[in-house]
PDB file of C-alpha atoms in Angstrom:
ATOM      1  CA  ASP A   1     -14.437 -13.939  27.023  1.00 90.00           C
ATOM      2  CA  PRO A   2     -16.998 -13.467  24.578  1.00 87.00           C
ATOM      3  CA  LEU A   3     -15.099 -10.818  21.936  1.00 89.00           C
ATOM      4  CA  THR A   4     -12.684 -13.488  21.532  1.00 91.00           C
ATOM      5  CA  ASP A   5     -14.477 -16.467  21.974  1.00 89.00           C
ATOM      6  CA  SER A   6     -11.616 -18.027  24.794  1.00 91.00           C
ATOM      7  CA  ALA A   7     -11.651 -19.289  27.968  1.00 91.00           C
ATOM      8  CA  LEU A   8      -8.992 -20.219  30.058  1.00 93.00           C
ATOM      9  CA  ILE A   9      -9.385 -23.658  31.695  1.00 92.00           C
ATOM     10  CA  GLU A  10      -7.772 -25.396  34.873  1.00 91.00           C
ATOM     11  CA  LEU A  11      -6.841 -28.876  35.345  1.00 91.00           C
ATOM     12  CA  THR A  12      -8.514 -30.140  38.910  1.00 92.00           C
ATOM     13  CA  GLU A  13      -7.105 -33.435  38.710  1.00 92.00           C
ATOM     14  CA  LYS A  14      -3.646 -33.137  38.190  1.00 90.00           C
ATOM     15  CA  PRO A  15      -1.170 -35.554  36.837  1.00 92.00           C
ATOM     16  CA  ASP A  16       1.958 -37.094  38.120  1.00 94.00           C
ATOM     17  CA  HIS A  17       4.187 -36.441  35.063  1.00 95.00           C
ATOM     18  CA  PRO A  18       4.792 -33.172  33.062  1.00 93.00           C
ATOM     19  CA  LEU A  19       2.409 -32.923  29.763  1.00 92.00           C
ATOM     20  CA  PRO A  20       2.955 -32.367  26.192  1.00 91.00           C
ATOM     21  CA  GLU A  21       2.982 -28.161  25.410  1.00 92.00           C
ATOM     22  CA  VAL A  22       2.681 -26.132  22.576  1.00 93.00           C
ATOM     23  CA  LYS A  23       4.248 -23.157  22.355  1.00 96.00           C
ATOM     24  CA  PHE A  24       2.876 -19.964  21.307  1.00 97.00           C
ATOM     25  CA  GLY A  25       4.212 -17.715  18.181  1.00 97.00           C
ATOM     26  CA  ASP A  26       3.898 -14.220  17.548  1.00 98.00           C
ATOM     27  CA  SER A  27       0.712 -13.579  15.321  1.00 97.00           C
ATOM     28  CA  ALA A  28       2.221  -9.971  14.635  1.00 96.00           C
ATOM     29  CA  GLN A  29       4.623 -11.868  12.200  1.00 97.00           C
ATOM     30  CA  VAL A  30       1.655 -13.775  10.389  1.00 97.00           C
ATOM     31  CA  PHE A  31       1.346 -12.306   6.706  1.00 98.00           C
ATOM     32  CA  PRO A  32      -0.511 -13.129   3.831  1.00 98.00           C
ATOM     33  CA  GLY A  33       0.439 -16.394   2.060  1.00 97.00           C
ATOM     34  CA  ASP A  34       2.676 -17.847   4.852  1.00 98.00           C
ATOM     35  CA  TRP A  35       1.436 -21.351   5.292  1.00 98.00           C
ATOM     36  CA  VAL A  36      -0.396 -23.045   8.473  1.00 98.00           C
ATOM     37  CA  MET A  37      -1.983 -26.002  10.002  1.00 97.00           C
ATOM     38  CA  ALA A  38      -5.176 -26.126  11.696  1.00 97.00           C
ATOM     39  CA  ILE A  39      -5.734 -28.837  14.175  1.00 96.00           C
ATOM     40  CA  GLY A  40      -9.340 -30.246  15.243  1.00 94.00           C
ATOM     41  CA  ASN A  41     -12.137 -32.772  15.588  1.00 94.00           C
ATOM     42  CA  PRO A  42     -13.923 -32.021  12.447  1.00 92.00           C
ATOM     43  CA  PHE A  43     -17.443 -33.829  12.342  1.00 91.00           C
ATOM     44  CA  GLY A  44     -16.109 -35.964  15.284  1.00 90.00           C
ATOM     45  CA  LEU A  45     -12.597 -37.243  13.017  1.00 94.00           C
ATOM     46  CA  ALA A  46     -10.257 -36.738  16.106  1.00 92.00           C
ATOM     47  CA  ASN A  47      -6.470 -35.298  15.384  1.00 91.00           C
ATOM     48  CA  THR A  48      -7.132 -33.846  12.120  1.00 95.00           C
ATOM     49  CA  VAL A  49      -4.864 -31.626  10.744  1.00 96.00           C
ATOM     50  CA  SER A  50      -5.283 -29.618   7.278  1.00 96.00           C
ATOM     51  CA  VAL A  51      -3.130 -27.112   5.693  1.00 97.00           C
ATOM     52  CA  GLY A  52      -3.109 -23.676   3.846  1.00 97.00           C
ATOM     53  CA  ILE A  53      -2.265 -20.487   4.003  1.00 98.00           C
ATOM     54  CA  ILE A  54      -2.683 -17.344   5.530  1.00 98.00           C
ATOM     55  CA  SER A  55      -5.221 -15.440   3.239  1.00 97.00           C
ATOM     56  CA  ALA A  56      -5.499 -11.767   4.896  1.00 97.00           C
ATOM     57  CA  ILE A  57      -4.739 -10.630   8.238  1.00 96.00           C
ATOM     58  CA  GLY A  58      -6.762  -7.914  10.243  1.00 92.00           C
ATOM     59  CA  ARG A  59     -10.122  -9.396   8.916  1.00 91.00           C
ATOM     60  CA  PRO A  60     -13.239  -7.844  10.723  1.00 88.00           C
ATOM     61  CA  PHE A  61     -15.232 -10.309  11.874  1.00 89.00           C
ATOM     62  CA  PRO A  62     -18.579  -9.662  13.783  1.00 87.00           C
ATOM     63  CA  VAL A  63     -18.639 -10.896  17.470  1.00 85.00           C
ATOM     64  CA  ALA A  64     -21.364  -8.906  18.961  1.00 81.00           C
ATOM     65  CA  GLN A  65     -23.589  -6.391  17.590  1.00 77.00           C
ATOM     66  CA  SER A  66     -21.455  -3.632  15.861  1.00 76.00           C
ATOM     67  CA  ARG A  67     -18.527  -5.079  17.419  1.00 84.00           C
ATOM     68  CA  PHE A  68     -15.805  -6.827  15.666  1.00 86.00           C
ATOM     69  CA  ALA A  69     -12.775  -8.577  16.171  1.00 89.00           C
ATOM     70  CA  GLN A  70      -9.532  -8.461  13.817  1.00 91.00           C
ATOM     71  CA  VAL A  71      -9.343 -11.795  12.651  1.00 95.00           C
ATOM     72  CA  LEU A  72      -6.513 -13.861  10.632  1.00 97.00           C
ATOM     73  CA  GLN A  73      -8.253 -15.574   7.483  1.00 97.00           C
ATOM     74  CA  THR A  74      -6.840 -18.788   6.118  1.00 97.00           C
ATOM     75  CA  ASP A  75      -7.672 -21.358   3.712  1.00 95.00           C
ATOM     76  CA  ALA A  76      -6.812 -24.305   5.675  1.00 95.00           C
ATOM     77  CA  ALA A  77      -9.791 -26.772   5.799  1.00 94.00           C
ATOM     78  CA  ILE A  78     -11.364 -26.113   9.038  1.00 92.00           C
ATOM     79  CA  ASN A  79     -15.467 -27.630   9.703  1.00 91.00           C
ATOM     80  CA  PRO A  80     -17.221 -28.029  12.440  1.00 89.00           C
ATOM     81  CA  GLY A  81     -15.335 -29.355  15.200  1.00 90.00           C
ATOM     82  CA  ASN A  82     -12.838 -27.452  14.497  1.00 92.00           C
ATOM     83  CA  SER A  83     -13.375 -24.303  16.907  1.00 91.00           C
ATOM     84  CA  GLY A  84     -10.814 -24.225  19.541  1.00 92.00           C
ATOM     85  CA  GLY A  85      -8.184 -25.603  18.258  1.00 94.00           C
ATOM     86  CA  PRO A  86      -4.789 -24.084  16.963  1.00 96.00           C
ATOM     87  CA  LEU A  87      -3.452 -22.375  13.855  1.00 97.00           C
ATOM     88  CA  LEU A  88      -0.016 -23.572  13.504  1.00 98.00           C
ATOM     89  CA  ASN A  89       2.717 -22.031  11.684  1.00 98.00           C
ATOM     90  CA  MET A  90       5.593 -23.923  10.428  1.00 96.00           C
ATOM     91  CA  ARG A  91       7.243 -23.964  13.468  1.00 96.00           C
ATOM     92  CA  GLY A  92       4.614 -25.423  14.917  1.00 96.00           C
ATOM     93  CA  GLU A  93       3.709 -22.286  16.875  1.00 98.00           C
ATOM     94  CA  VAL A  94       0.102 -21.350  17.849  1.00 98.00           C
ATOM     95  CA  VAL A  95      -0.684 -18.140  15.989  1.00 98.00           C
ATOM     96  CA  GLY A  96      -4.278 -18.715  16.054  1.00 98.00           C
ATOM     97  CA  ILE A  97      -7.303 -20.195  17.662  1.00 97.00           C
ATOM     98  CA  ASN A  98      -9.938 -21.187  14.905  1.00 96.00           C
ATOM     99  CA  THR A  99     -13.189 -20.114  15.654  1.00 93.00           C
ATOM    100  CA  ALA A 100     -15.273 -19.678  12.365  1.00 90.00           C
ATOM    101  CA  ILE A 101     -16.087 -20.442   8.952  1.00 89.00           C
ATOM    102  CA  ILE A 102     -18.155 -19.114   6.229  1.00 85.00           C
ATOM    103  CA  SER A 103     -20.564 -21.758   4.831  1.00 75.00           C
ATOM    104  CA  ASN A 104     -22.299 -22.702   1.929  1.00 68.00           C
ATOM    105  CA  SER A 105     -25.719 -22.123   3.980  1.00 64.00           C
ATOM    106  CA  ARG A 106     -27.848 -21.337   1.496  1.00 63.00           C
ATOM    107  CA  GLN A 107     -27.490 -25.001  -0.448  1.00 61.00           C
ATOM    108  CA  GLY A 108     -27.690 -26.787   2.947  1.00 62.00           C
ATOM    109  CA  GLN A 109     -24.068 -27.669   3.193  1.00 64.00           C
ATOM    110  CA  VAL A 110     -22.494 -26.766   6.427  1.00 70.00           C
ATOM    111  CA  GLY A 111     -18.638 -27.272   6.140  1.00 75.00           C
ATOM    112  CA  ASN A 112     -15.169 -25.969   4.349  1.00 83.00           C
ATOM    113  CA  VAL A 113     -15.514 -23.691   1.326  1.00 86.00           C
ATOM    114  CA  GLY A 114     -12.072 -22.273   1.860  1.00 88.00           C
ATOM    115  CA  ILE A 115     -12.657 -19.283   4.119  1.00 93.00           C
ATOM    116  CA  GLY A 116     -11.754 -19.742   8.016  1.00 94.00           C
ATOM    117  CA  PHE A 117     -10.896 -17.488  10.592  1.00 96.00           C
ATOM    118  CA  ALA A 118      -8.644 -17.491  13.932  1.00 97.00           C
ATOM    119  CA  ILE A 119      -8.602 -15.334  16.990  1.00 96.00           C
ATOM    120  CA  PRO A 120      -4.510 -13.931  16.741  1.00 97.00           C
ATOM    121  CA  ILE A 121      -3.075 -16.051  19.761  1.00 97.00           C
ATOM    122  CA  ASN A 122      -1.124 -12.262  20.810  1.00 96.00           C
ATOM    123  CA  VAL A 123      -4.682 -11.153  21.235  1.00 94.00           C
ATOM    124  CA  VAL A 124      -5.530 -13.718  23.534  1.00 94.00           C
ATOM    125  CA  ARG A 125      -2.051 -13.823  25.142  1.00 95.00           C
ATOM    126  CA  THR A 126      -2.989 -10.498  26.376  1.00 93.00           C
ATOM    127  CA  LEU A 127      -6.390 -11.648  28.145  1.00 93.00           C
ATOM    128  CA  LEU A 128      -4.349 -14.387  29.907  1.00 95.00           C
ATOM    129  CA  PRO A 129      -3.895 -12.183  33.291  1.00 94.00           C
ATOM    130  CA  GLN A 130      -7.829 -11.036  33.397  1.00 94.00           C
ATOM    131  CA  LEU A 131      -9.021 -14.827  32.012  1.00 94.00           C
ATOM    132  CA  ARG A 132      -6.762 -16.080  34.881  1.00 94.00           C
ATOM    133  CA  VAL A 133      -9.332 -14.314  37.656  1.00 93.00           C
ATOM    134  CA  GLY A 134     -11.922 -14.987  35.868  1.00 89.00           C
ATOM    135  CA  LYS A 135     -13.129 -11.697  34.074  1.00 89.00           C
ATOM    136  CA  VAL A 136     -12.227  -9.821  31.461  1.00 92.00           C
ATOM    137  CA  THR A 137     -12.430  -5.911  31.582  1.00 93.00           C
ATOM    138  CA  ARG A 138     -12.739  -3.420  28.863  1.00 93.00           C
ATOM    139  CA  GLY A 139     -13.343   0.273  28.273  1.00 95.00           C
ATOM    140  CA  ARG A 140     -16.378   1.898  26.191  1.00 94.00           C
ATOM    141  CA  ILE A 141     -17.176   5.520  25.646  1.00 95.00           C
ATOM    142  CA  GLY A 142     -20.481   4.557  23.753  1.00 92.00           C
ATOM    143  CA  VAL A 143     -20.286   5.683  20.341  1.00 92.00           C
ATOM    144  CA  GLY A 144     -20.979   4.298  16.837  1.00 91.00           C
ATOM    145  CA  ILE A 145     -17.979   5.004  14.512  1.00 93.00           C
ATOM    146  CA  GLY A 146     -17.336   4.603  11.357  1.00 92.00           C
ATOM    147  CA  PRO A 147     -14.674   5.699   8.410  1.00 92.00           C
ATOM    148  CA  ILE A 148     -14.503   8.969   7.018  1.00 92.00           C
ATOM    149  CA  PRO A 149     -15.736   8.971   3.141  1.00 91.00           C
ATOM    150  CA  ALA A 150     -13.329   9.961   0.522  1.00 89.00           C
ATOM    151  CA  ASP A 151     -15.178  12.542  -0.945  1.00 91.00           C
ATOM    152  CA  ALA A 152     -15.841  14.259   2.221  1.00 91.00           C
ATOM    153  CA  LEU A 153     -12.411  15.581   3.099  1.00 92.00           C
ATOM    154  CA  ASP A 154     -12.919  19.721   2.328  1.00 91.00           C
ATOM    155  CA  GLU A 155     -16.706  18.798   4.112  1.00 90.00           C
ATOM    156  CA  PHE A 156     -14.781  17.927   7.459  1.00 92.00           C
ATOM    157  CA  GLY A 157     -11.762  19.981   6.911  1.00 90.00           C
ATOM    158  CA  LEU A 158      -9.110  17.181   6.655  1.00 91.00           C
ATOM    159  CA  ASN A 159      -6.226  16.814   4.760  1.00 89.00           C
ATOM    160  CA  ASP A 160      -6.408  12.890   5.204  1.00 91.00           C
ATOM    161  CA  ARG A 161      -8.907  10.061   5.946  1.00 92.00           C
ATOM    162  CA  ASN A 162      -7.074   9.070   9.212  1.00 94.00           C
ATOM    163  CA  GLY A 163      -9.327   9.069  12.122  1.00 94.00           C
ATOM    164  CA  ALA A 164     -13.199   8.135  12.524  1.00 94.00           C
ATOM    165  CA  VAL A 165     -16.716   9.781  12.288  1.00 95.00           C
ATOM    166  CA  VAL A 166     -18.841   9.856  15.042  1.00 95.00           C
ATOM    167  CA  LEU A 167     -22.324   8.358  13.756  1.00 94.00           C
ATOM    168  CA  ASN A 168     -23.685   8.130  17.077  1.00 92.00           C
ATOM    169  CA  VAL A 169     -23.930   8.947  20.733  1.00 93.00           C
ATOM    170  CA  ALA A 170     -25.489   6.968  23.052  1.00 89.00           C
ATOM    171  CA  PRO A 171     -27.303   9.137  25.884  1.00 90.00           C
ATOM    172  CA  GLY A 172     -25.882   9.578  29.528  1.00 91.00           C
ATOM    173  CA  VAL A 173     -22.653   7.794  28.797  1.00 91.00           C
ATOM    174  CA  ALA A 174     -19.370   8.875  28.642  1.00 95.00           C
ATOM    175  CA  ALA A 175     -18.902  10.248  25.110  1.00 95.00           C
ATOM    176  CA  ASP A 176     -22.176  12.050  25.865  1.00 95.00           C
ATOM    177  CA  LYS A 177     -20.815  13.674  28.973  1.00 95.00           C
ATOM    178  CA  ALA A 178     -17.521  14.568  27.634  1.00 95.00           C
ATOM    179  CA  GLY A 179     -19.652  16.499  24.374  1.00 95.00           C
ATOM    180  CA  LEU A 180     -18.817  14.542  21.617  1.00 95.00           C
ATOM    181  CA  GLU A 181     -21.371  14.798  18.993  1.00 95.00           C
ATOM    182  CA  PRO A 182     -22.853  12.891  15.935  1.00 95.00           C
ATOM    183  CA  GLY A 183     -20.273  14.414  12.960  1.00 94.00           C
ATOM    184  CA  ASP A 184     -17.287  14.913  14.900  1.00 95.00           C
ATOM    185  CA  VAL A 185     -14.215  13.668  13.332  1.00 96.00           C
ATOM    186  CA  ILE A 186     -12.104  11.850  16.177  1.00 96.00           C
ATOM    187  CA  VAL A 187      -8.406  12.098  14.731  1.00 95.00           C
ATOM    188  CA  SER A 188      -6.108  11.048  18.219  1.00 96.00           C
ATOM    189  CA  TYR A 189      -6.501   9.227  21.908  1.00 96.00           C
ATOM    190  CA  ASN A 190      -4.796   9.721  24.735  1.00 95.00           C
ATOM    191  CA  GLY A 191      -2.634  11.780  22.669  1.00 94.00           C
ATOM    192  CA  LYS A 192      -1.880   9.121  19.891  1.00 95.00           C
ATOM    193  CA  PRO A 193      -2.832   9.668  16.728  1.00 95.00           C
ATOM    194  CA  LEU A 194      -5.670   7.344  14.704  1.00 94.00           C
ATOM    195  CA  MET A 195      -5.218   5.560  11.277  1.00 91.00           C
ATOM    196  CA  ASN A 196      -8.715   4.759  11.012  1.00 90.00           C
ATOM    197  CA  ARG A 197     -11.540   3.394  13.598  1.00 89.00           C
ATOM    198  CA  ASP A 198     -10.461  -0.065  14.069  1.00 87.00           C
ATOM    199  CA  ASP A 199      -7.606   1.952  16.018  1.00 89.00           C
ATOM    200  CA  LEU A 200      -9.933   3.755  18.178  1.00 93.00           C
ATOM    201  CA  VAL A 201     -11.844   0.617  19.211  1.00 91.00           C
ATOM    202  CA  ALA A 202      -8.587  -1.173  20.252  1.00 89.00           C
ATOM    203  CA  MET A 203      -7.312   2.191  22.252  1.00 93.00           C
ATOM    204  CA  VAL A 204     -10.681   2.346  23.886  1.00 95.00           C
ATOM    205  CA  THR A 205     -11.357  -0.985  24.852  1.00 92.00           C
ATOM    206  CA  ALA A 206      -7.830  -1.358  26.134  1.00 90.00           C
ATOM    207  CA  THR A 207      -8.138   1.450  28.309  1.00 94.00           C
ATOM    208  CA  LYS A 208      -8.830   0.617  32.259  1.00 93.00           C
ATOM    209  CA  PRO A 209     -12.383   1.786  33.040  1.00 95.00           C
ATOM    210  CA  GLY A 210     -12.638   5.004  35.242  1.00 95.00           C
ATOM    211  CA  THR A 211      -9.291   6.486  33.210  1.00 96.00           C
ATOM    212  CA  THR A 212      -9.941  10.083  31.980  1.00 97.00           C
ATOM    213  CA  VAL A 213      -8.029  10.724  28.586  1.00 97.00           C
ATOM    214  CA  PRO A 214      -7.922  13.491  26.066  1.00 97.00           C
ATOM    215  CA  ILE A 215      -9.533  13.007  22.831  1.00 97.00           C
ATOM    216  CA  GLY A 216      -8.537  15.352  19.805  1.00 96.00           C
ATOM    217  CA  ILE A 217     -11.973  15.853  17.371  1.00 96.00           C
ATOM    218  CA  VAL A 218     -12.468  17.945  14.523  1.00 95.00           C
ATOM    219  CA  ARG A 219     -16.065  19.844  14.666  1.00 95.00           C
ATOM    220  CA  ASN A 220     -16.685  22.244  12.274  1.00 93.00           C
ATOM    221  CA  LYS A 221     -13.394  22.078  10.534  1.00 93.00           C
ATOM    222  CA  GLN A 222     -12.097  23.345  13.858  1.00 94.00           C
ATOM    223  CA  PRO A 223      -9.657  21.272  15.981  1.00 95.00           C
ATOM    224  CA  GLN A 224     -10.537  20.676  19.559  1.00 95.00           C
ATOM    225  CA  THR A 225      -9.693  18.333  22.440  1.00 96.00           C
ATOM    226  CA  LEU A 226     -11.989  16.992  25.429  1.00 96.00           C
ATOM    227  CA  SER A 227     -11.669  15.018  28.096  1.00 96.00           C
ATOM    228  CA  ILE A 228     -13.481  11.972  28.270  1.00 97.00           C
ATOM    229  CA  THR A 229     -13.451   9.125  31.493  1.00 97.00           C
ATOM    230  CA  VAL A 230     -13.894   5.480  30.058  1.00 96.00           C
ATOM    231  CA  GLU A 231     -16.939   3.552  31.271  1.00 95.00           C
ATOM    232  CA  GLU A 232     -16.536  -0.391  31.513  1.00 94.00           C
ATOM    233  CA  LEU A 233     -17.588  -2.507  28.394  1.00 91.00           C
ATOM    234  CA  ASP A 234     -20.853  -4.026  29.480  1.00 86.00           C
ATOM    235  CA  LEU A 235     -21.918  -6.207  26.016  1.00 81.00           C
ATOM    236  CA  GLU A 236     -25.596  -6.982  27.542  1.00 78.00           C
ATOM    237  CA  ALA A 237     -26.386  -3.363  28.207  1.00 75.00           C
ATOM    238  CA  GLU A 238     -24.915  -2.283  24.865  1.00 75.00           C
ATOM    239  CA  ALA A 239     -26.948  -4.902  23.268  1.00 71.00           C
ATOM    240  CA  SER A 240     -30.257  -4.182  24.829  1.00 70.00           C
ATOM    241  CA  GLY A 241     -29.499  -0.068  23.975  1.00 66.00           C
ATOM    242  CA  ARG A 242     -28.805  -0.774  20.457  1.00 61.00           C
ATOM    243  CA  ARG A 243     -32.608  -2.704  20.523  1.00 56.00           C
ATOM    244  CA  ALA A 244     -34.006   0.154  22.266  1.00 54.00           C
ATOM    245  CA  GLY A 245     -33.270   2.227  19.530  1.00 53.00           C
ATOM    246  CA  ASN A 246     -29.603   3.935  19.931  1.00 50.00           C
ATOM    247  CA  ARG A 247     -28.800   2.252  16.329  1.00 50.00           C
ATOM    248  CA  GLY A 248     -26.429   3.521  13.658  1.00 51.00           C
ATOM    249  CA  GLY A 249     -24.224   2.127  11.538  1.00 57.00           C
ATOM    250  CA  GLY A 250     -20.883   1.153  12.099  1.00 69.00           C
ATOM    251  CA  SER A 251     -18.340  -0.068  14.530  1.00 75.00           C
ATOM    252  CA  GLY A 252     -19.221   0.203  18.347  1.00 78.00           C
ATOM    253  CA  ALA A 253     -16.612   1.981  20.585  1.00 84.00           C
TER     254      ALA A 253
END
């Protein structure tokens, strides 16, 4: 699954004895300041353990054009060779899968500078049934969205910044067919209010393609409800469409 950089593998030769296994923790119970350990093979040094804390949760990290994963940030030393290794809590439970680092590449140094990222294990856990059959399917409506500017509440006719502004609409896709327009503010999806654009992305991608859902919008300061039939996310097609001119800032949904 490219959006979480994860895969499920199966042994083709089964051992004749039980294998040791590590337990999954609950990444929803991880908070900044919690101690964690990272295990991997940095620079080919097998079974290396490093220790640190959770620096941030829900950190947006780019995983495809205009698409972001909400990751755990840690200062536990993560280097090339740590990717795919577990991030463990102090009970030895996996709370994340180490996937990326920020390195001091300007000075030609590729290594730990105290900023590493891990995919929360709860995200991977929900994908296991789909990974088991070999394909992860996600929903898409075909919009670029951004946060509501703090100084534009009156302009949009809003009382708060909960929701997401439509920045652009891909032609011929679900959002276009439903009548969404740039400048619309999406405030609810399938009856659930949105806190921010990340909420919308998460809800859309979790929706089974072919499902029709109501979305609440504010257009010209007036609330409206539109019905939208969610399509299947095709990352390659989406990227090609953006390269062909369907750009615009913000996240994709």
